[in-house]
JSON list of C-alpha atoms in Angstrom, two decimals:
[
{"chain": "A", "resi": 1, "resn": "THR", "atom": "CA", "xyz": [86.58, 103.63, 93.44]},
{"chain": "A", "resi": 2, "resn": "ASP", "atom": "CA", "xyz": [84.39, 104.25, 96.34]},
{"chain": "A", "resi": 3, "resn": "LEU", "atom": "CA", "xyz": [85.67, 101.23, 98.48]},
{"chain": "A", "resi": 4, "resn": "PRO", "atom": "CA", "xyz": [85.47, 101.27, 102.27]},
{"chain": "A", "resi": 5, "resn": "GLN", "atom": "CA", "xyz": [88.61, 102.51, 104.08]},
{"chain": "A", "resi": 6, "resn": "ASP", "atom": "CA", "xyz": [89.62, 98.98, 105.06]},
{"chain": "A", "resi": 7, "resn": "LEU", "atom": "CA", "xyz": [89.69, 97.67, 101.41]},
{"chain": "A", "resi": 8, "resn": "VAL", "atom": "CA", "xyz": [92.20, 98.30, 98.64]},
{"chain": "A", "resi": 9, "resn": "PHE", "atom": "CA", "xyz": [92.10, 97.14, 95.05]},
{"chain": "A", "resi": 10, "resn": "TYR", "atom": "CA", "xyz": [95.30, 96.91, 92.99]},
{"chain": "A", "resi": 11, "resn": "ALA", "atom": "CA", "xyz": [96.87, 94.90, 90.19]},
{"chain": "A", "resi": 12, "resn": "ILE", "atom": "CA", "xyz": [100.37, 93.63, 89.69]},
{"chain": "A", "resi": 13, "resn": "ASP", "atom": "CA", "xyz": [101.83, 92.67, 86.33]},
{"chain": "A", "resi": 14, "resn": "SER", "atom": "CA", "xyz": [103.54, 89.33, 85.59]},
{"chain": "A", "resi": 15, "resn": "LYS", "atom": "CA", "xyz": [106.81, 90.71, 87.00]},
{"chain": "A", "resi": 16, "resn": "GLY", "atom": "CA", "xyz": [105.30, 91.84, 90.31]},
{"chain": "A", "resi": 17, "resn": "GLN", "atom": "CA", "xyz": [105.22, 95.55, 89.50]},
{"chain": "A", "resi": 18, "resn": "THR", "atom": "CA", "xyz": [102.00, 97.61, 90.40]},
{"chain": "A", "resi": 19, "resn": "ALA", "atom": "CA", "xyz": [99.99, 98.30, 87.34]},
{"chain": "A", "resi": 20, "resn": "ILE", "atom": "CA", "xyz": [96.92, 99.77, 89.03]},
{"chain": "A", "resi": 21, "resn": "HIS", "atom": "CA", "xyz": [96.56, 101.43, 92.46]},
{"chain": "A", "resi": 22, "resn": "LYS", "atom": "CA", "xyz": [94.45, 104.31, 93.84]},
{"chain": "A", "resi": 23, "resn": "ASP", "atom": "CA", "xyz": [97.58, 105.74, 95.55]},
{"chain": "A", "resi": 24, "resn": "ARG", "atom": "CA", "xyz": [99.70, 107.24, 92.87]},
{"chain": "A", "resi": 25, "resn": "GLU", "atom": "CA", "xyz": [102.83, 106.80, 94.96]},
{"chain": "A", "resi": 26, "resn": "LYS", "atom": "CA", "xyz": [102.42, 103.04, 94.72]},
{"chain": "A", "resi": 27, "resn": "MET", "atom": "CA", "xyz": [101.90, 103.00, 90.92]},
{"chain": "A", "resi": 28, "resn": "PHE", "atom": "CA", "xyz": [104.74, 101.24, 89.13]},
{"chain": "A", "resi": 29, "resn": "ALA", "atom": "CA", "xyz": [106.33, 100.23, 92.49]},
{"chain": "A", "resi": 30, "resn": "PHE", "atom": "CA", "xyz": [107.17, 96.70, 93.29]},
{"chain": "A", "resi": 31, "resn": "PRO", "atom": "CA", "xyz": [105.10, 95.69, 96.36]},
{"chain": "A", "resi": 32, "resn": "SER", "atom": "CA", "xyz": [107.72, 93.31, 97.45]},
{"chain": "A", "resi": 33, "resn": "ASP", "atom": "CA", "xyz": [110.06, 96.16, 97.94]},
{"chain": "A", "resi": 34, "resn": "LEU", "atom": "CA", "xyz": [107.65, 98.19, 100.03]},
{"chain": "A", "resi": 35, "resn": "GLY", "atom": "CA", "xyz": [106.75, 95.73, 102.83]},
{"chain": "A", "resi": 36, "resn": "ASP", "atom": "CA", "xyz": [108.10, 93.10, 105.06]},
{"chain": "A", "resi": 37, "resn": "ALA", "atom": "CA", "xyz": [108.95, 89.46, 104.36]},
{"chain": "A", "resi": 38, "resn": "SER", "atom": "CA", "xyz": [105.26, 88.44, 104.51]},
{"chain": "A", "resi": 39, "resn": "LEU", "atom": "CA", "xyz": [104.35, 90.81, 101.58]},
{"chain": "A", "resi": 40, "resn": "LYS", "atom": "CA", "xyz": [107.28, 89.51, 99.54]},
{"chain": "A", "resi": 41, "resn": "ALA", "atom": "CA", "xyz": [105.96, 85.98, 100.12]},
{"chain": "A", "resi": 42, "resn": "ALA", "atom": "CA", "xyz": [102.44, 87.00, 99.20]},
{"chain": "A", "resi": 43, "resn": "VAL", "atom": "CA", "xyz": [103.65, 88.55, 95.96]},
{"chain": "A", "resi": 44, "resn": "ARG", "atom": "CA", "xyz": [105.54, 85.30, 95.10]},
{"chain": "A", "resi": 45, "resn": "THR", "atom": "CA", "xyz": [102.35, 83.25, 95.81]},
{"chain": "A", "resi": 46, "resn": "MET", "atom": "CA", "xyz": [100.19, 85.57, 93.63]},
{"chain": "A", "resi": 47, "resn": "LEU", "atom": "CA", "xyz": [102.68, 85.32, 90.75]},
{"chain": "A", "resi": 48, "resn": "SER", "atom": "CA", "xyz": [102.92, 81.53, 90.96]},
{"chain": "A", "resi": 49, "resn": "SER", "atom": "CA", "xyz": [99.13, 80.87, 91.25]},
{"chain": "A", "resi": 50, "resn": "GLY", "atom": "CA", "xyz": [96.23, 81.71, 89.03]},
{"chain": "A", "resi": 51, "resn": "GLN", "atom": "CA", "xyz": [93.95, 82.57, 91.95]},
{"chain": "A", "resi": 52, "resn": "GLY", "atom": "CA", "xyz": [93.73, 82.30, 95.72]},
{"chain": "A", "resi": 53, "resn": "SER", "atom": "CA", "xyz": [94.19, 84.16, 98.92]},
{"chain": "A", "resi": 54, "resn": "VAL", "atom": "CA", "xyz": [97.23, 85.38, 100.90]},
{"chain": "A", "resi": 55, "resn": "THR", "atom": "CA", "xyz": [97.81, 87.24, 104.16]},
{"chain": "A", "resi": 56, "resn": "TYR", "atom": "CA", "xyz": [100.52, 89.74, 104.74]},
{"chain": "A", "resi": 57, "resn": "GLN", "atom": "CA", "xyz": [101.58, 92.74, 106.79]},
{"chain": "A", "resi": 58, "resn": "PHE", "atom": "CA", "xyz": [101.78, 96.19, 105.27]},
{"chain": "A", "resi": 59, "resn": "GLN", "atom": "CA", "xyz": [102.67, 99.36, 107.20]},
{"chain": "A", "resi": 60, "resn": "GLY", "atom": "CA", "xyz": [101.85, 97.71, 110.54]},
{"chain": "A", "resi": 61, "resn": "THR", "atom": "CA", "xyz": [98.52, 96.33, 109.35]},
{"chain": "A", "resi": 62, "resn": "SER", "atom": "CA", "xyz": [97.72, 92.70, 108.71]},
{"chain": "A", "resi": 63, "resn": "ARG", "atom": "CA", "xyz": [95.78, 92.24, 105.44]},
{"chain": "A", "resi": 64, "resn": "LYS", "atom": "CA", "xyz": [93.98, 89.34, 103.87]},
{"chain": "A", "resi": 65, "resn": "ALA", "atom": "CA", "xyz": [93.84, 89.50, 99.95]},
{"chain": "A", "resi": 66, "resn": "LEU", "atom": "CA", "xyz": [91.97, 87.57, 97.37]},
{"chain": "A", "resi": 67, "resn": "PHE", "atom": "CA", "xyz": [93.58, 87.51, 93.90]},
{"chain": "A", "resi": 68, "resn": "GLU", "atom": "CA", "xyz": [92.90, 86.26, 90.38]},
{"chain": "A", "resi": 69, "resn": "ALA", "atom": "CA", "xyz": [95.05, 86.24, 87.24]},
{"chain": "A", "resi": 70, "resn": "SER", "atom": "CA", "xyz": [93.81, 87.69, 84.01]},
{"chain": "A", "resi": 71, "resn": "ASP", "atom": "CA", "xyz": [94.17, 85.44, 81.00]},
{"chain": "A", "resi": 72, "resn": "ALA", "atom": "CA", "xyz": [94.33, 88.52, 78.75]},
{"chain": "A", "resi": 73, "resn": "THR", "atom": "CA", "xyz": [97.04, 90.43, 80.59]},
{"chain": "A", "resi": 74, "resn": "GLY", "atom": "CA", "xyz": [98.78, 88.07, 82.89]},
{"chain": "A", "resi": 75, "resn": "TRP", "atom": "CA", "xyz": [98.15, 90.66, 85.67]},
{"chain": "A", "resi": 76, "resn": "ARG", "atom": "CA", "xyz": [96.96, 89.68, 89.15]},
{"chain": "A", "resi": 77, "resn": "PHE", "atom": "CA", "xyz": [93.97, 91.58, 90.30]},
{"chain": "A", "resi": 78, "resn": "VAL", "atom": "CA", "xyz": [93.89, 91.87, 94.10]},
{"chain": "A", "resi": 79, "resn": "LEU", "atom": "CA", "xyz": [91.29, 92.95, 96.67]},
{"chain": "A", "resi": 80, "resn": "ALA", "atom": "CA", "xyz": [92.81, 93.23, 100.15]},
{"chain": "A", "resi": 81, "resn": "LYS", "atom": "CA", "xyz": [91.14, 93.98, 103.50]},
{"chain": "A", "resi": 82, "resn": "ALA", "atom": "CA", "xyz": [92.81, 95.28, 106.54]},
{"chain": "A", "resi": 83, "resn": "MET", "atom": "CA", "xyz": [92.33, 92.92, 109.47]},
{"chain": "A", "resi": 84, "resn": "ASN", "atom": "CA", "xyz": [93.31, 95.33, 112.37]}
]
Protein backbone atom coordinates (compact mmCIF):
# COMPACT_ATOMS: atom_id res chain seq x y z
CA THR A 1 0.00 0.00 0.00
CA ASP A 2 1.04 3.57 -0.48
CA LEU A 3 -0.19 4.88 2.85
CA PRO A 4 1.30 7.98 4.48
CA GLN A 5 4.11 7.30 6.97
CA ASP A 6 1.85 7.97 9.96
CA LEU A 7 -0.73 5.32 8.94
CA VAL A 8 -0.53 1.56 9.19
CA PHE A 9 -3.02 -1.07 8.04
CA TYR A 10 -3.06 -4.57 9.51
CA ALA A 11 -5.39 -7.43 10.29
CA ILE A 12 -5.52 -9.75 13.28
CA ASP A 13 -7.26 -13.10 13.28
CA SER A 14 -9.84 -14.23 15.83
CA LYS A 15 -7.03 -15.31 18.20
CA GLY A 16 -5.24 -11.95 18.04
CA GLN A 17 -2.41 -13.08 15.74
CA THR A 18 -1.34 -10.75 12.92
CA ALA A 19 -2.64 -12.05 9.60
CA ILE A 20 -1.72 -9.08 7.38
CA HIS A 21 0.97 -6.43 7.89
CA LYS A 22 3.32 -4.54 5.59
CA ASP A 23 6.25 -5.24 7.95
CA ARG A 24 7.16 -8.89 7.43
CA GLU A 25 8.67 -9.08 10.94
CA LYS A 26 5.22 -8.46 12.40
CA MET A 27 3.47 -11.11 10.28
CA PHE A 28 2.14 -13.95 12.42
CA ALA A 29 3.19 -12.16 15.62
CA PHE A 30 0.77 -11.46 18.43
CA PRO A 31 0.56 -7.65 18.79
CA SER A 32 -0.31 -8.07 22.46
CA ASP A 33 3.20 -9.53 22.94
CA LEU A 34 4.93 -6.66 21.12
CA GLY A 35 3.77 -3.60 23.01
CA ASP A 36 2.88 -2.31 26.41
CA ALA A 37 -0.29 -2.85 28.44
CA SER A 38 -2.27 -0.35 26.36
CA LEU A 39 -1.72 -2.44 23.19
CA LYS A 40 -2.77 -5.60 25.02
CA ALA A 41 -5.95 -3.83 26.13
CA ALA A 42 -6.57 -2.54 22.59
CA VAL A 43 -6.29 -6.06 21.15
CA ARG A 44 -8.73 -7.37 23.78
CA THR A 45 -11.18 -4.61 22.83
CA MET A 46 -10.81 -5.35 19.12
CA LEU A 47 -11.41 -9.07 19.67
CA SER A 48 -14.48 -8.49 21.82
CA SER A 49 -16.13 -5.89 19.56
CA GLY A 50 -17.30 -5.94 15.97
CA GLN A 51 -16.09 -2.44 15.26
CA GLY A 52 -14.87 0.68 16.98
CA SER A 53 -11.80 2.66 17.87
CA VAL A 54 -8.96 2.21 20.35
CA THR A 55 -5.87 4.11 21.39
CA TYR A 56 -2.60 2.52 22.42
CA GLN A 57 1.15 3.01 22.67
CA PHE A 58 3.52 1.19 20.34
CA GLN A 59 7.28 1.74 20.27
CA GLY A 60 6.97 5.07 22.05
CA THR A 61 4.24 6.39 19.76
CA SER A 62 0.63 6.95 20.69
CA ARG A 63 -1.74 5.57 18.05
CA LYS A 64 -5.46 5.82 17.40
CA ALA A 65 -6.94 2.92 15.47
CA LEU A 66 -10.25 2.23 13.78
CA PHE A 67 -11.20 -1.42 13.36
CA GLU A 68 -13.95 -3.57 11.94
CA ALA A 69 -14.55 -7.31 12.00
CA SER A 70 -15.03 -9.33 8.84
CA ASP A 71 -18.09 -11.58 8.89
CA ALA A 72 -16.38 -13.91 6.41
CA THR A 73 -13.08 -14.46 8.25
CA GLY A 74 -13.57 -13.21 11.80
CA TRP A 75 -10.46 -11.07 11.34
CA ARG A 76 -10.28 -7.49 12.57
CA PHE A 77 -9.09 -5.05 9.93
CA VAL A 78 -7.30 -2.12 11.53
CA LEU A 79 -6.19 1.30 10.30
CA ALA A 80 -3.99 3.04 12.87
CA LYS A 81 -2.60 6.59 12.85
CA ALA A 82 0.40 7.79 14.82
CA MET A 83 -0.58 10.70 17.06
CA ASN A 84 2.92 12.04 17.90
